[in-house]
Coordinates of C-alpha atoms in Angstrom, one line a residue:
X1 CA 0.0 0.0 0.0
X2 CA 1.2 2.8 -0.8
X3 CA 1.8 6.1 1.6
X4 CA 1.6 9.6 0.5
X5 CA 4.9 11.5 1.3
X6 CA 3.8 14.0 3.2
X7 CA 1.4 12.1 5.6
X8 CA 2.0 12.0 9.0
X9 CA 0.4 9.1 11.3
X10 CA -1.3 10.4 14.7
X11 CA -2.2 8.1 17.3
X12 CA -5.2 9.2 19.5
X13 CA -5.3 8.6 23.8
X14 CA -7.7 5.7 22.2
X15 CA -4.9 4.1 20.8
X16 CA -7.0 4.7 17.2
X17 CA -4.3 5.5 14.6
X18 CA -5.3 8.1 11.9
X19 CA -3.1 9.3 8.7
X20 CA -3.4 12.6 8.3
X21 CA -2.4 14.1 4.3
X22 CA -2.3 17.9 4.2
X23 CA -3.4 18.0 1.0
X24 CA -6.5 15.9 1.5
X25 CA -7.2 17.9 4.7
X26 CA -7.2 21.1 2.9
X27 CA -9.6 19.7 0.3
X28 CA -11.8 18.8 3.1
X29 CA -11.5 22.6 4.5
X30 CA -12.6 23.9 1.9
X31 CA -15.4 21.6 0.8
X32 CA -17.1 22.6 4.1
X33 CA -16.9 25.9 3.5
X34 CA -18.1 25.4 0.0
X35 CA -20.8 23.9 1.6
X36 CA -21.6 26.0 4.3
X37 CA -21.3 29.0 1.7
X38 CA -24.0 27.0 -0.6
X39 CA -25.8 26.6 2.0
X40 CA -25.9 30.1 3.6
X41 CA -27.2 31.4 -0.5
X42 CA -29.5 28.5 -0.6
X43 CA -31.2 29.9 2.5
X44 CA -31.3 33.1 1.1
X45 CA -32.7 32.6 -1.9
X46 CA -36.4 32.4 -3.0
X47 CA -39.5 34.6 -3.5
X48 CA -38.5 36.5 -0.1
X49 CA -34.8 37.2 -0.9
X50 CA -32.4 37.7 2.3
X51 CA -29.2 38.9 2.3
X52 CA -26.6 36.6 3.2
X53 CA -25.7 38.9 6.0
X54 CA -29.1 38.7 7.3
X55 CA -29.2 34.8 7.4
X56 CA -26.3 34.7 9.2
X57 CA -27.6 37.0 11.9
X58 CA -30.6 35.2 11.9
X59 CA -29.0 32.4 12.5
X60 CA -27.3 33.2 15.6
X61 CA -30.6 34.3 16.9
X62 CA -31.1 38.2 16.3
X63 CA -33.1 38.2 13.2
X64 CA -36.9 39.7 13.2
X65 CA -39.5 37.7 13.7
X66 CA -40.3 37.0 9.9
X67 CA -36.9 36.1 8.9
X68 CA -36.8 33.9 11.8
X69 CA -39.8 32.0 10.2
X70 CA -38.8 32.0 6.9
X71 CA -35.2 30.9 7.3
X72 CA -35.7 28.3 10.4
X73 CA -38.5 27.2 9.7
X74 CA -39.3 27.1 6.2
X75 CA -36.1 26.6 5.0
X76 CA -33.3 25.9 7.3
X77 CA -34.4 21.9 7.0
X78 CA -34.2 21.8 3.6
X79 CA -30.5 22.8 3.3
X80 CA -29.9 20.4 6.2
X81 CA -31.8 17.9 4.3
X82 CA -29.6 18.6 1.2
X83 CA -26.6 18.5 3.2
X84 CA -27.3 15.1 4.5
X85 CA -28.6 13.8 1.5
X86 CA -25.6 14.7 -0.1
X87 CA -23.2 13.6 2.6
X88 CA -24.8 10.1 3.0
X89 CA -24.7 9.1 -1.0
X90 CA -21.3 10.4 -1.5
X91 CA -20.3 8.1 1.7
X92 CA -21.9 5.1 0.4
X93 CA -20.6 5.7 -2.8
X94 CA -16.8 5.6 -2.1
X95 CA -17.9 2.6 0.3
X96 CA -19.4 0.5 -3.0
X97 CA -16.6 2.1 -5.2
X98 CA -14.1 0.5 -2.6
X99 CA -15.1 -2.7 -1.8
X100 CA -16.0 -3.2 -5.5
X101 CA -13.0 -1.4 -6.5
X102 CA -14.7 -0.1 -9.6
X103 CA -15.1 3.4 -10.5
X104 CA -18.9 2.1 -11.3
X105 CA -19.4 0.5 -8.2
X106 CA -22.3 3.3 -7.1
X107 CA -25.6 2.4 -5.8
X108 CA -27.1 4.3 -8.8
X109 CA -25.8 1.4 -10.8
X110 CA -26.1 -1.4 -9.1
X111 CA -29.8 -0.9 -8.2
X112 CA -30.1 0.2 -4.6
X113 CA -31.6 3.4 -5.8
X114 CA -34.2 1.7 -7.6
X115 CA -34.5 -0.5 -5.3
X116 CA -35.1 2.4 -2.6
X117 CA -37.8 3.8 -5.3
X118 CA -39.7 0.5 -5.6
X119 CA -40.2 0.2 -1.6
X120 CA -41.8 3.6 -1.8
X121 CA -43.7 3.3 -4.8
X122 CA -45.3 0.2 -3.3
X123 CA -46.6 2.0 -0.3
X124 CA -47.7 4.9 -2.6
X125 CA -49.5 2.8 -5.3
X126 CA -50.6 -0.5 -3.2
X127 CA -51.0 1.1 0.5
X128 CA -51.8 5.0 0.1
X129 CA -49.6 5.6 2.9
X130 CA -48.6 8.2 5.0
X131 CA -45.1 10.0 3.9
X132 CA -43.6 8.4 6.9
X133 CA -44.5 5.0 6.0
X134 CA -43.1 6.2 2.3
X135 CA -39.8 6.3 4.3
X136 CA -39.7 3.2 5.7
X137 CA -41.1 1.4 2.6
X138 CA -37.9 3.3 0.8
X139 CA -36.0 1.5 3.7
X140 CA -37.3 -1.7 3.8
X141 CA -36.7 -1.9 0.0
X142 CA -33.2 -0.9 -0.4
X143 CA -32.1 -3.2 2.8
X144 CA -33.9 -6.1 1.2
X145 CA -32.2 -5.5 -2.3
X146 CA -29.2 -4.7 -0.6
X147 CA -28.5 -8.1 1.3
X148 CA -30.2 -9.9 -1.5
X149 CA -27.3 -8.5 -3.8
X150 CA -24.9 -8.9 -1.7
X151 CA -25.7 -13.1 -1.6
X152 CA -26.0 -13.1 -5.6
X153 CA -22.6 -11.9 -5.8
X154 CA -20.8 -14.1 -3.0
X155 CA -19.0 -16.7 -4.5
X156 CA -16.1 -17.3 -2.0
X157 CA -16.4 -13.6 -0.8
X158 CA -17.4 -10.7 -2.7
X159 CA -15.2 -9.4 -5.7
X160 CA -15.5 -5.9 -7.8
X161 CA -16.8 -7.0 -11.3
X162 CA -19.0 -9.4 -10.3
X163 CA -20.5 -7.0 -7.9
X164 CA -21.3 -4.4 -10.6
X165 CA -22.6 -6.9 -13.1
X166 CA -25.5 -8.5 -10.7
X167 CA -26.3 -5.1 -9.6
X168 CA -26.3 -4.1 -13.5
X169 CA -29.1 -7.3 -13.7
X170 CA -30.8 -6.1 -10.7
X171 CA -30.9 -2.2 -10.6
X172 CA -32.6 -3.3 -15.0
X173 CA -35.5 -6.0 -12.7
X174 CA -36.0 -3.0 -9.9
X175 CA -36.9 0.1 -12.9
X176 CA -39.1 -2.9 -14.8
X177 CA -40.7 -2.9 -11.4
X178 CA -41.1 0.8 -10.9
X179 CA -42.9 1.0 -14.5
X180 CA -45.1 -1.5 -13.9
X181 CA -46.0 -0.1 -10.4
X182 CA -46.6 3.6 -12.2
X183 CA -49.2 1.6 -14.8
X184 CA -51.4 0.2 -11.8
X185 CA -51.5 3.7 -10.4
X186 CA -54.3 5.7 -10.4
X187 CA -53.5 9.4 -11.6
X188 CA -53.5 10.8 -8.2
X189 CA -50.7 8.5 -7.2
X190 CA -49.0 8.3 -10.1
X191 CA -48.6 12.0 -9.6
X192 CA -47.5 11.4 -6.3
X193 CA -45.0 8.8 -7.2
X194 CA -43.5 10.3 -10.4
X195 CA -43.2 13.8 -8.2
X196 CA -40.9 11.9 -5.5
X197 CA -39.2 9.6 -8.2
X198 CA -37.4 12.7 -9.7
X199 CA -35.6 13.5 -6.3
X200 CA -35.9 17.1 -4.8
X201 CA -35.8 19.0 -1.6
X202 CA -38.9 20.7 -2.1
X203 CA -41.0 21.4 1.1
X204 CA -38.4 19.3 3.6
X205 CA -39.1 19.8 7.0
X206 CA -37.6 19.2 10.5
X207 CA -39.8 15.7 10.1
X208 CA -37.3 14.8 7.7
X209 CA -34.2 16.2 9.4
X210 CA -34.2 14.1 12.8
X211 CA -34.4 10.2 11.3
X212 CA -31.5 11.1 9.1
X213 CA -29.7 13.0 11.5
X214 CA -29.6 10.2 13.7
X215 CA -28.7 7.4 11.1
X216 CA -25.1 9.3 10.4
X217 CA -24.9 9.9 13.4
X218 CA -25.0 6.1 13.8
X219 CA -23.2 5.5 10.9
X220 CA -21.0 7.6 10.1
X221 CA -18.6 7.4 12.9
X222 CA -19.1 3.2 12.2
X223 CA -17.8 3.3 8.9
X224 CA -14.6 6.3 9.5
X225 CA -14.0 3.7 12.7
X226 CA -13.3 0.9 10.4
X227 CA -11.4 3.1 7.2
X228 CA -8.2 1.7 8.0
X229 CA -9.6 -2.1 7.1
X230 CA -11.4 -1.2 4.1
X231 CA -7.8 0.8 3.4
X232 CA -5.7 -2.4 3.6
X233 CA -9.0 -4.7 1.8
X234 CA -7.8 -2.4 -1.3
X235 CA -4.6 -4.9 -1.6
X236 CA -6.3 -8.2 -1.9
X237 CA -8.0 -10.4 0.5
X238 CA -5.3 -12.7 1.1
X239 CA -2.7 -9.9 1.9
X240 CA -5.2 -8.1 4.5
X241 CA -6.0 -11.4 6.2
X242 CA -2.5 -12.0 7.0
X243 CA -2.5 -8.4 8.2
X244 CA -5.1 -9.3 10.5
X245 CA -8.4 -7.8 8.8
X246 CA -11.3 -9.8 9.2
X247 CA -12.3 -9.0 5.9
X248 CA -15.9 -11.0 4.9
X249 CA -16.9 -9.1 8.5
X250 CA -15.6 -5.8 7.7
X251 CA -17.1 -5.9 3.9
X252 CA -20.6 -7.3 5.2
X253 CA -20.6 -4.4 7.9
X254 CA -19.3 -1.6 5.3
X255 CA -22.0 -2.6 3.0
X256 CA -24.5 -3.1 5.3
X257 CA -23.8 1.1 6.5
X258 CA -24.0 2.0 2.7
X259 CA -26.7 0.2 1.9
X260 CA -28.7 1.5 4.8
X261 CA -27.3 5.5 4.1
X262 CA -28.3 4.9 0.4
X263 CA -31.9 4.0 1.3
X264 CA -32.3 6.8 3.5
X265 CA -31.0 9.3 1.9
X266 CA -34.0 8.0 -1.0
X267 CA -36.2 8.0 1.4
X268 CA -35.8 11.9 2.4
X269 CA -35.6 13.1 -1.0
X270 CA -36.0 10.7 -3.8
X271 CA -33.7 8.7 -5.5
X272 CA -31.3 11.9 -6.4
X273 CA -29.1 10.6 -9.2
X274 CA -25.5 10.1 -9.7
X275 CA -23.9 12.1 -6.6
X276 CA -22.7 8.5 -5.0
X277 CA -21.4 7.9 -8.1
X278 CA -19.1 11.6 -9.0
X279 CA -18.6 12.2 -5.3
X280 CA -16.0 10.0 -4.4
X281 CA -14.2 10.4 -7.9
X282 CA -13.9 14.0 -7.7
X283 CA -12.6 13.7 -4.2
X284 CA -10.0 11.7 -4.8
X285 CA -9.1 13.7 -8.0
X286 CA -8.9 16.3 -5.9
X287 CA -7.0 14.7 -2.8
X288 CA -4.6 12.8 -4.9
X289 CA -4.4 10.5 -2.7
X290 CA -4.7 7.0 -2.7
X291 CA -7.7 4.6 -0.7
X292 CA -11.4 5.4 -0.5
X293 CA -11.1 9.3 0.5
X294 CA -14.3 8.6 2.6
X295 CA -14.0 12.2 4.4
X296 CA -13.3 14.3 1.2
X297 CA -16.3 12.2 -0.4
X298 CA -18.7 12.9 2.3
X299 CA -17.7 16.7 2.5
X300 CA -17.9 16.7 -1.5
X301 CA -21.5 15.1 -2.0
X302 CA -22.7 17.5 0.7
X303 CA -21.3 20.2 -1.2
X304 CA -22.3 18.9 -5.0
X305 CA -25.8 18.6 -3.7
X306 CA -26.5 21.6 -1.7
X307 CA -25.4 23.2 -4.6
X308 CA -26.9 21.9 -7.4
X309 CA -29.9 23.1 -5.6
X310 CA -28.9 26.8 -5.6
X311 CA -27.7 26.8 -9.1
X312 CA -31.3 25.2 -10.3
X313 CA -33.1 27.5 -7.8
X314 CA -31.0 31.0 -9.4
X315 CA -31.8 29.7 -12.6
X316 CA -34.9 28.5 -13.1
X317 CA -36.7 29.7 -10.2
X318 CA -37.5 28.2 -6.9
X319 CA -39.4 24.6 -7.3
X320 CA -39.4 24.7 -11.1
X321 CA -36.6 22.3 -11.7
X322 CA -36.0 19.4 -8.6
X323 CA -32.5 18.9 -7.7
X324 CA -32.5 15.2 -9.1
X325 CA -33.0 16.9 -12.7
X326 CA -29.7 18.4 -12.4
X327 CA -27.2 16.3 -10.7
X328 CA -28.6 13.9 -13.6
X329 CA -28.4 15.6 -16.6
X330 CA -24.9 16.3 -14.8
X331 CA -23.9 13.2 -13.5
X332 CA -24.7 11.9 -17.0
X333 CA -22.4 13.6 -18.4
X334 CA -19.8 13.0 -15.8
X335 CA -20.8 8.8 -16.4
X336 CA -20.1 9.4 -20.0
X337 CA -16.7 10.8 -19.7
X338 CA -15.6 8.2 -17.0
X339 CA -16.8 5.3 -19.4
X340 CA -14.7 6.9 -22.1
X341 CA -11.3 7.2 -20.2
X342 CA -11.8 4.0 -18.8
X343 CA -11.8 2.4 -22.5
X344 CA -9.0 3.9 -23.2
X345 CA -7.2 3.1 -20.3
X346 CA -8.3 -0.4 -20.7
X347 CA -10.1 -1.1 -18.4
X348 CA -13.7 -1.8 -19.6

């Protein structure tokens, strides 16, 4: 494995060892404040425009009572939302894109995210249910998919290319599933459904802030607690076993915490396309540095979603054009160019 020159190793009272890169840690510096600047104009945009000066102040508790409303209450938990969102899908996608160790290793291509969509769509089109039971249905239905994939790619442990092709076969059997759902939908759900298929923060709430708060709060810590296995599972099985990595254990739990951030952030905001997949590949062209760059990838899909929102928002109006509509004609794009120098590199 290799080390970056400049790292330096810093053990914790804990006795947890951590590798520190400059580089990386400025990348991840000033994602967050890319972030938090997105998120500060986010706030302040809309029909009631407020200065970024004025969010800031309201923030800390000094604003009138109408900015108050409008920016804790109306729109505060949407950028929180967005941050999240974006946070948890770049996570799991440097997660999938390292234990498959494939570029295309993202859940939107190996099906979770349909997957996710099909557990909501059944409770929106069969069961007529509540938003929260929307959310758990969005749950239930990437977890299920999740461990069901996992089994149809174990053959003596789990290995990269065989993990993208079954999710290739299954993500193709979960969007047959969504279209047949849609045609045994009445227009009223339909609408419903096809609204929360295209992935948007619209009208996000503190309802939706809590469950998926808590869940990287859970999870997040999990997964950066067990970075340094999934670092040494990136030189082969057999080498990290005799390094003392239980490696089936570490790559069940790993997947297990993406599948289960994947499928929540779904269920807050729709299946929001192709930030697990250019997250973690822009962080670690950033970082230049080698291993999964789970930090930087977090900190960047926070920081790609929150502001693809703004940009659609300044352009084309508040509510006109969901998030998911943009990181997809972008993340398109982005798949496209990846596919290409991949070819050429040999290898796909």
């Amino acid at each position: 494995m290799k080390t970056h020159p400049r790292s330096r190793a810093v053990r914790t009272p804990g006795g947890l060892s951590l590798r520190l890169e400059p580089r990386a840690l400025i990348v991840v510096v000033l994602l967050l404040a890319a972030a938090c600047a997105a998120g500060i104009a986010l706030i302040g945009t809309g029909d009631a425009k407020i200065p970024a000066a004025d969010v800031l102040r309201t923030l800390a508790g000094d604003g009138t009572a109408y900015q108050d409303f409008i920016v804790n209450e109306l729109r505060l938990p949407r950028v929180l939302v967005g941050l999240l969102v974006g946070a948890s899908l770049g996570l799991g996608g440097a997660l999938f894109q390292s234990v498959s160790r494939n570029p295309l290793g993202s859940p939107d291509l190996l099906g979770l995210s349909q997957a996710s969509t099909a557990g909501a769509l059944v409770v929106i089109v069969l069961l007529s249910g509540s938003a929260t039971q929307v959310t758990l249905g969005a749950l239930a239905g990437g977890l299920v998919t999740g461990f069901a994939l996992y089994a149809l790619a174990w053959k003596q442990g789990v290995h990269g290319y065989r993990l993208v092709l079954v999710g290739i076969g299954v993500n193709a059997v979960m969007t047959a599933v969504n279209g047949y759902l849609l045609t045994k939908a009445d227009l009223v759900d339909a609408t419903r459904a096809v609204v929360w298929m295209t992935g948007s923060l619209s009208g996000r709430d503190w309802e939706q802030v809590w469950p998926l708060l808590g869940l990287c709060a859970v999870f997040f810590p999990l997964v950066l607690a067990n970075a340094r296995g999934l670092r040494m599972m990136e030189m082969g099985d057999d080498v990290s076993n005799a390094l003392g990595v239980r490696v089936q254990r570490v790559r069940l739990l790993l997947m297990a915490s993406a599948v289960l951030l994947t499928a929540a952030a779904t269920a807050a905001a729709g299946p929001v396309s192709f930030v697990a997949l250019t997250a973690p590949q822009l962080a670690r062209r950033l970082t230049r540095s080698p291993g999964p760059n789970l930090v930087p990838s977090l900190c960047m899909g926070a920081t790609l979603l929150v502001a693809a929102d703004w940009a659609s928002q300044r352009a084309f109006g508040a509510d006109q054009l969901p998030v998911g509509v943009v990181t997809g004609v972008l993340g398109g794009a982005y798949l496209l160019w990846l596919l290409v120098t991949e070819r050429r590199a040999g290898r796909i």
